[in-house]
């Protein structure tokens, strides 16, 4: 793993190189060079298996961190290529032409983090949230508690019934309320 | 095979493709029909929806729609203490919940520097728990394929035997489906007295089932006619689509995390992942059936080789309620019954994870791959194709 990184360090001006257990490495690369490097790793270094694409919200730095995680089946190691992009109106070059499943990740990242990938197929379609109009839900400043309280509690027309009383009234509407309770009701 | 099946149908009736890559489908022409498969829940195929465009009974376009099971697990874990993430994480995949336990435990151990402190006994017990999870998944998955061709008796056999494995889980962990057995630093308990004997009795019943299900599926003309040459994954698609696990091995690509990047005690076990070359539904079923035999053998090997006694948890672990993990990131993976199952875990020095992102095999298998595979197949083969890919929608939506 170290030999590969040494070879490409100058070419892509790699920063923050971290190697774990000799089979996993993370590097940071500039936004303009990221897709070029991903392509190079696939075509020339044997990282042919695209594992996943992910995003981390570093809200305190006003940055979003994109991760392209690649695997080399022959060398049996992973490399995570990290890119930091602006948090305000984030946009990134699409990589859907490199692997067939990448458009799915980009579609999810657009919905979950608001990152635009111009030219990526079906990127504007909903992924898991149908008709979502709020802010991207995976950003750190999306308040899940506030959203749940506003959306679900209290909901108009919602009423809580005591199950035993409700069923008794439904099944025996003519029976006086003062009727003797069943043992199970107590 | 070409004598049995016509694999060269007339393609002239299929829609042309525009410059923007979209198919020229005019629903008002009455040549095409839209049909939604799901979302309802009759099993694997119903947790998500597939929007099909049909010409006659042949599929010309397929789109996967997910979101019906989204419960925001990743977001929930990011708002909880590390140890509180366990009850949430295991629900991300019902088929093999134990895989999530291991990934989150291993990730926290690696990032906090306790990964070398997990005792050997705990490593064996973790492997046993993961193989038992694989076995109960295969007992549902292997006959489940027969179920898609209305061979329902196999499913009933499998459900009975799966319940026996859940019995063993219950005595080992106290729970049947969601176990929370693998915890940071080790596992929660040793094997109960007589566990190995009872497990061996169950495995003997499964040995018998393995022979019976072979007769039911692979010596069956209906099964063969519905699975040979259907849902083919060419070998070159494996890297293009990120295909892993049985689906890759059935297309001739031998990849298994347990062999390629051995974890726990798998380097001490004797096994060779089965493969096939045809890449169709039959090949995937056949490889999965062989994996059933192999999993039974692995459980026997683990029970024979594991130490009788030993520590089950690192003794230097901090109080989990006041646990802070330094800033870092890692990707942990294992070989689940459906293939490479991984988790990208990021910490920031606080008492909660900054980011938890699950990588389930179904993320690619059920969307990009399935949409491609279904085109030009018969509508009757959709369920069989989906089940043969072992799609698990919860791990897509997390």
mmCIF file of N, CA and C in Angstrom, chain B residues 219-289:
data_model
loop_
_atom_site.group_PDB
_atom_site.id
_atom_site.type_symbol
_atom_site.label_atom_id
_atom_site.label_comp_id
_atom_site.label_asym_id
_atom_site.label_seq_id
_atom_site.Cartn_x
_atom_site.Cartn_y
_atom_site.Cartn_z
ATOM 1 N N UNK B 219 -32.952 -31.517 -8.796
ATOM 2 C CA UNK B 219 -33.387 -32.673 -9.582
ATOM 3 C C UNK B 219 -34.845 -32.466 -9.993
ATOM 4 N N UNK B 220 -35.185 -31.247 -10.279
ATOM 5 C CA UNK B 220 -36.577 -30.905 -10.527
ATOM 6 C C UNK B 220 -36.681 -30.183 -11.864
ATOM 7 N N UNK B 221 -37.488 -30.709 -12.774
ATOM 8 C CA UNK B 221 -37.541 -30.140 -14.132
ATOM 9 C C UNK B 221 -38.119 -28.725 -14.122
ATOM 10 N N UNK B 222 -39.090 -28.467 -13.203
ATOM 11 C CA UNK B 222 -39.671 -27.116 -13.148
ATOM 12 C C UNK B 222 -38.601 -26.121 -12.724
ATOM 13 N N UNK B 223 -37.876 -26.488 -11.684
ATOM 14 C CA UNK B 223 -36.837 -25.579 -11.186
ATOM 15 C C UNK B 223 -35.797 -25.309 -12.270
ATOM 16 N N UNK B 224 -35.407 -26.354 -12.964
ATOM 17 C CA UNK B 224 -34.386 -26.172 -14.003
ATOM 18 C C UNK B 224 -34.902 -25.281 -15.125
ATOM 19 N N UNK B 225 -36.126 -25.544 -15.579
ATOM 20 C CA UNK B 225 -36.649 -24.760 -16.701
ATOM 21 C C UNK B 225 -36.838 -23.290 -16.342
ATOM 22 N N UNK B 226 -37.099 -23.029 -15.050
ATOM 23 C CA UNK B 226 -37.320 -21.643 -14.629
ATOM 24 C C UNK B 226 -36.031 -20.934 -14.214
ATOM 25 N N UNK B 227 -34.925 -21.674 -14.102
ATOM 26 C CA UNK B 227 -33.719 -21.029 -13.569
ATOM 27 C C UNK B 227 -32.499 -21.112 -14.491
ATOM 28 N N UNK B 228 -32.440 -22.127 -15.344
ATOM 29 C CA UNK B 228 -31.269 -22.246 -16.235
ATOM 30 C C UNK B 228 -31.359 -21.200 -17.339
ATOM 31 N N UNK B 229 -30.316 -20.414 -17.474
ATOM 32 C CA UNK B 229 -30.274 -19.402 -18.532
ATOM 33 C C UNK B 229 -31.066 -18.145 -18.224
ATOM 34 N N UNK B 230 -31.660 -18.052 -17.033
ATOM 35 C CA UNK B 230 -32.455 -16.874 -16.650
ATOM 36 C C UNK B 230 -31.636 -16.037 -15.658
ATOM 37 N N UNK B 231 -31.727 -14.732 -15.780
ATOM 38 C CA UNK B 231 -31.051 -13.841 -14.834
ATOM 39 C C UNK B 231 -29.543 -14.005 -14.858
ATOM 40 N N UNK B 232 -28.972 -14.006 -16.056
ATOM 41 C CA UNK B 232 -27.531 -14.256 -16.176
ATOM 42 C C UNK B 232 -26.724 -12.995 -15.830
ATOM 43 N N UNK B 233 -25.698 -13.184 -14.999
ATOM 44 C CA UNK B 233 -24.742 -12.103 -14.695
ATOM 45 C C UNK B 233 -23.410 -12.480 -15.346
ATOM 46 N N UNK B 234 -23.032 -11.819 -16.441
ATOM 47 C CA UNK B 234 -21.731 -12.120 -17.053
ATOM 48 C C UNK B 234 -20.591 -11.752 -16.101
ATOM 49 N N UNK B 235 -19.491 -12.450 -16.236
ATOM 50 C CA UNK B 235 -18.356 -12.254 -15.336
ATOM 51 C C UNK B 235 -17.867 -10.798 -15.336
ATOM 52 N N UNK B 236 -17.893 -10.157 -16.505
ATOM 53 C CA UNK B 236 -17.348 -8.793 -16.600
ATOM 54 C C UNK B 236 -18.218 -7.765 -15.876
ATOM 55 N N UNK B 237 -19.456 -8.144 -15.535
ATOM 56 C CA UNK B 237 -20.305 -7.205 -14.792
ATOM 57 C C UNK B 237 -19.871 -7.077 -13.330
ATOM 58 N N UNK B 238 -19.149 -8.059 -12.824
ATOM 59 C CA UNK B 238 -18.880 -8.110 -11.383
ATOM 60 C C UNK B 238 -18.213 -6.828 -10.893
ATOM 61 N N UNK B 239 -17.156 -6.384 -11.579
ATOM 62 C CA UNK B 239 -16.516 -5.131 -11.183
ATOM 63 C C UNK B 239 -17.304 -3.918 -11.643
ATOM 64 N N UNK B 240 -17.904 -4.023 -12.814
ATOM 65 C CA UNK B 240 -18.648 -2.864 -13.340
ATOM 66 C C UNK B 240 -19.790 -2.440 -12.426
ATOM 67 N N UNK B 241 -20.450 -3.430 -11.809
ATOM 68 C CA UNK B 241 -21.622 -3.143 -10.966
ATOM 69 C C UNK B 241 -21.332 -3.294 -9.469
ATOM 70 N N UNK B 242 -20.124 -3.642 -9.096
ATOM 71 C CA UNK B 242 -19.815 -3.818 -7.674
ATOM 72 C C UNK B 242 -20.488 -5.033 -7.073
ATOM 73 N N UNK B 243 -20.557 -6.126 -7.843
ATOM 74 C CA UNK B 243 -21.242 -7.341 -7.376
ATOM 75 C C UNK B 243 -20.320 -8.110 -6.429
ATOM 76 N N UNK B 244 -20.901 -8.612 -5.358
ATOM 77 C CA UNK B 244 -20.104 -9.303 -4.332
ATOM 78 C C UNK B 244 -20.792 -10.605 -3.925
ATOM 79 N N UNK B 245 -20.082 -11.378 -3.112
ATOM 80 C CA UNK B 245 -20.670 -12.561 -2.489
ATOM 81 C C UNK B 245 -21.014 -13.670 -3.465
ATOM 82 N N UNK B 246 -22.098 -14.375 -3.129
ATOM 83 C CA UNK B 246 -22.521 -15.511 -3.949
ATOM 84 C C UNK B 246 -22.786 -15.086 -5.383
ATOM 85 N N UNK B 247 -23.338 -13.906 -5.561
ATOM 86 C CA UNK B 247 -23.677 -13.444 -6.912
ATOM 87 C C UNK B 247 -22.424 -13.320 -7.771
ATOM 88 N N UNK B 248 -21.306 -12.916 -7.174
ATOM 89 C CA UNK B 248 -20.047 -12.842 -7.931
ATOM 90 C C UNK B 248 -19.462 -14.238 -8.119
ATOM 91 N N UNK B 249 -19.501 -15.043 -7.050
ATOM 92 C CA UNK B 249 -18.887 -16.382 -7.129
ATOM 93 C C UNK B 249 -19.622 -17.281 -8.126
ATOM 94 N N UNK B 250 -20.933 -17.090 -8.257
ATOM 95 C CA UNK B 250 -21.684 -17.904 -9.220
ATOM 96 C C UNK B 250 -21.382 -17.497 -10.658
ATOM 97 N N UNK B 251 -20.734 -16.342 -10.838
ATOM 98 C CA UNK B 251 -20.315 -15.909 -12.174
ATOM 99 C C UNK B 251 -18.821 -16.150 -12.391
ATOM 100 N N UNK B 252 -18.217 -16.918 -11.523
ATOM 101 C CA UNK B 252 -16.824 -17.307 -11.722
ATOM 102 C C UNK B 252 -15.799 -16.395 -11.098
ATOM 103 N N UNK B 253 -16.237 -15.430 -10.263
ATOM 104 C CA UNK B 253 -15.280 -14.535 -9.605
ATOM 105 C C UNK B 253 -15.199 -14.925 -8.134
ATOM 106 N N UNK B 254 -14.075 -15.533 -7.777
ATOM 107 C CA UNK B 254 -13.935 -16.096 -6.430
ATOM 108 C C UNK B 254 -13.466 -15.020 -5.467
ATOM 109 N N UNK B 255 -14.411 -14.383 -4.804
ATOM 110 C CA UNK B 255 -14.066 -13.382 -3.790
ATOM 111 C C UNK B 255 -14.845 -13.681 -2.519
ATOM 112 N N UNK B 256 -14.131 -13.654 -1.413
ATOM 113 C CA UNK B 256 -14.751 -13.903 -0.121
ATOM 114 C C UNK B 256 -13.899 -13.170 0.913
ATOM 115 N N UNK B 257 -14.489 -12.274 1.649
ATOM 116 C CA UNK B 257 -13.722 -11.467 2.609
ATOM 117 C C UNK B 257 -13.024 -12.354 3.630
ATOM 118 N N UNK B 258 -13.657 -13.483 3.977
ATOM 119 C CA UNK B 258 -13.065 -14.382 4.968
ATOM 120 C C UNK B 258 -11.731 -14.947 4.484
ATOM 121 N N UNK B 259 -11.583 -15.055 3.149
ATOM 122 C CA UNK B 259 -10.335 -15.560 2.572
ATOM 123 C C UNK B 259 -9.397 -14.421 2.163
ATOM 124 N N UNK B 260 -9.969 -13.363 1.580
ATOM 125 C CA UNK B 260 -9.132 -12.284 1.031
ATOM 126 C C UNK B 260 -8.535 -11.412 2.126
ATOM 127 N N UNK B 261 -9.324 -11.074 3.120
ATOM 128 C CA UNK B 261 -8.841 -10.269 4.260
ATOM 129 C C UNK B 261 -9.310 -10.949 5.538
ATOM 130 N N UNK B 262 -8.683 -12.070 5.913
ATOM 131 C CA UNK B 262 -9.199 -12.867 7.037
ATOM 132 C C UNK B 262 -9.353 -12.047 8.323
ATOM 133 N N UNK B 263 -10.464 -12.240 8.991
ATOM 134 C CA UNK B 263 -10.732 -11.560 10.260
ATOM 135 C C UNK B 263 -11.095 -12.648 11.278
ATOM 136 N N UNK B 264 -11.189 -12.261 12.545
ATOM 137 C CA UNK B 264 -11.472 -13.217 13.621
ATOM 138 C C UNK B 264 -10.535 -14.427 13.506
ATOM 139 N N UNK B 265 -11.085 -15.637 13.403
ATOM 140 C CA UNK B 265 -10.225 -16.838 13.397
ATOM 141 C C UNK B 265 -10.357 -17.600 12.077
ATOM 142 N N UNK B 266 -10.854 -16.908 11.036
ATOM 143 C CA UNK B 266 -11.137 -17.621 9.780
ATOM 144 C C UNK B 266 -9.873 -18.184 9.125
ATOM 145 N N UNK B 267 -8.698 -17.607 9.438
ATOM 146 C CA UNK B 267 -7.476 -18.166 8.849
ATOM 147 C C UNK B 267 -7.112 -19.513 9.474
ATOM 148 N N UNK B 268 -7.799 -19.889 10.553
ATOM 149 C CA UNK B 268 -7.530 -21.188 11.185
ATOM 150 C C UNK B 268 -8.541 -22.253 10.764
ATOM 151 N N UNK B 269 -9.455 -21.877 9.887
ATOM 152 C CA UNK B 269 -10.480 -22.825 9.442
ATOM 153 C C UNK B 269 -10.153 -23.297 8.029
ATOM 154 N N UNK B 270 -10.574 -24.519 7.744
ATOM 155 C CA UNK B 270 -10.286 -25.122 6.454
ATOM 156 C C UNK B 270 -11.546 -25.047 5.578
ATOM 157 N N UNK B 271 -11.539 -24.144 4.628
ATOM 158 C CA UNK B 271 -12.690 -24.044 3.718
ATOM 159 C C UNK B 271 -12.272 -23.347 2.425
ATOM 160 N N UNK B 272 -13.038 -23.625 1.384
ATOM 161 C CA UNK B 272 -12.769 -23.043 0.083
ATOM 162 C C UNK B 272 -14.109 -22.596 -0.502
ATOM 163 N N UNK B 273 -14.311 -21.305 -0.726
ATOM 164 C CA UNK B 273 -15.622 -20.835 -1.187
ATOM 165 C C UNK B 273 -16.020 -21.475 -2.519
ATOM 166 N N UNK B 274 -17.224 -22.031 -2.607
ATOM 167 C CA UNK B 274 -17.657 -22.664 -3.851
ATOM 168 C C UNK B 274 -17.916 -21.632 -4.959
ATOM 169 N N UNK B 275 -17.727 -22.044 -6.179
ATOM 170 C CA UNK B 275 -17.965 -21.145 -7.319
ATOM 171 C C UNK B 275 -18.697 -21.886 -8.428
ATOM 172 N N UNK B 276 -19.192 -21.103 -9.384
ATOM 173 C CA UNK B 276 -19.772 -21.649 -10.618
ATOM 174 C C UNK B 276 -19.419 -20.663 -11.723
ATOM 175 N N UNK B 277 -19.738 -20.994 -12.942
ATOM 176 C CA UNK B 277 -19.357 -20.094 -14.036
ATOM 177 C C UNK B 277 -20.554 -19.576 -14.837
ATOM 178 N N UNK B 278 -21.689 -20.243 -14.719
ATOM 179 C CA UNK B 278 -22.822 -19.891 -15.594
ATOM 180 C C UNK B 278 -23.432 -18.535 -15.248
ATOM 181 N N UNK B 279 -23.479 -18.183 -13.973
ATOM 182 C CA UNK B 279 -23.985 -16.873 -13.559
ATOM 183 C C UNK B 279 -25.487 -16.706 -13.643
ATOM 184 N N UNK B 280 -26.234 -17.803 -13.834
ATOM 185 C CA UNK B 280 -27.699 -17.680 -13.900
ATOM 186 C C UNK B 280 -28.325 -18.023 -12.535
ATOM 187 N N UNK B 281 -29.651 -18.020 -12.493
ATOM 188 C CA UNK B 281 -30.339 -18.270 -11.222
ATOM 189 C C UNK B 281 -29.978 -19.660 -10.689
ATOM 190 N N UNK B 282 -29.900 -20.619 -11.602
ATOM 191 C CA UNK B 282 -29.562 -21.990 -11.196
ATOM 192 C C UNK B 282 -28.171 -22.017 -10.550
ATOM 193 N N UNK B 283 -27.210 -21.336 -11.170
ATOM 194 C CA UNK B 283 -25.834 -21.338 -10.639
ATOM 195 C C UNK B 283 -25.784 -20.688 -9.263
ATOM 196 N N UNK B 284 -26.508 -19.589 -9.086
ATOM 197 C CA UNK B 284 -26.504 -18.910 -7.777
ATOM 198 C C UNK B 284 -27.133 -19.803 -6.710
ATOM 199 N N UNK B 285 -28.219 -20.504 -7.099
ATOM 200 C CA UNK B 285 -28.874 -21.412 -6.148
ATOM 201 C C UNK B 285 -27.937 -22.555 -5.783
ATOM 202 N N UNK B 286 -27.234 -23.076 -6.778
ATOM 203 C CA UNK B 286 -26.331 -24.210 -6.570
ATOM 204 C C UNK B 286 -25.170 -23.806 -5.653
ATOM 205 N N UNK B 287 -24.599 -22.625 -5.916
ATOM 206 C CA UNK B 287 -23.494 -22.147 -5.067
ATOM 207 C C UNK B 287 -23.992 -21.914 -3.644
ATOM 208 N N UNK B 288 -25.181 -21.345 -3.530
ATOM 209 C CA UNK B 288 -25.740 -21.077 -2.193
ATOM 210 C C UNK B 288 -25.999 -22.387 -1.447
ATOM 211 N N UNK B 289 -26.439 -23.404 -2.171
ATOM 212 C CA UNK B 289 -26.667 -24.716 -1.545
ATOM 213 C C UNK B 289 -25.344 -25.293 -1.050
#
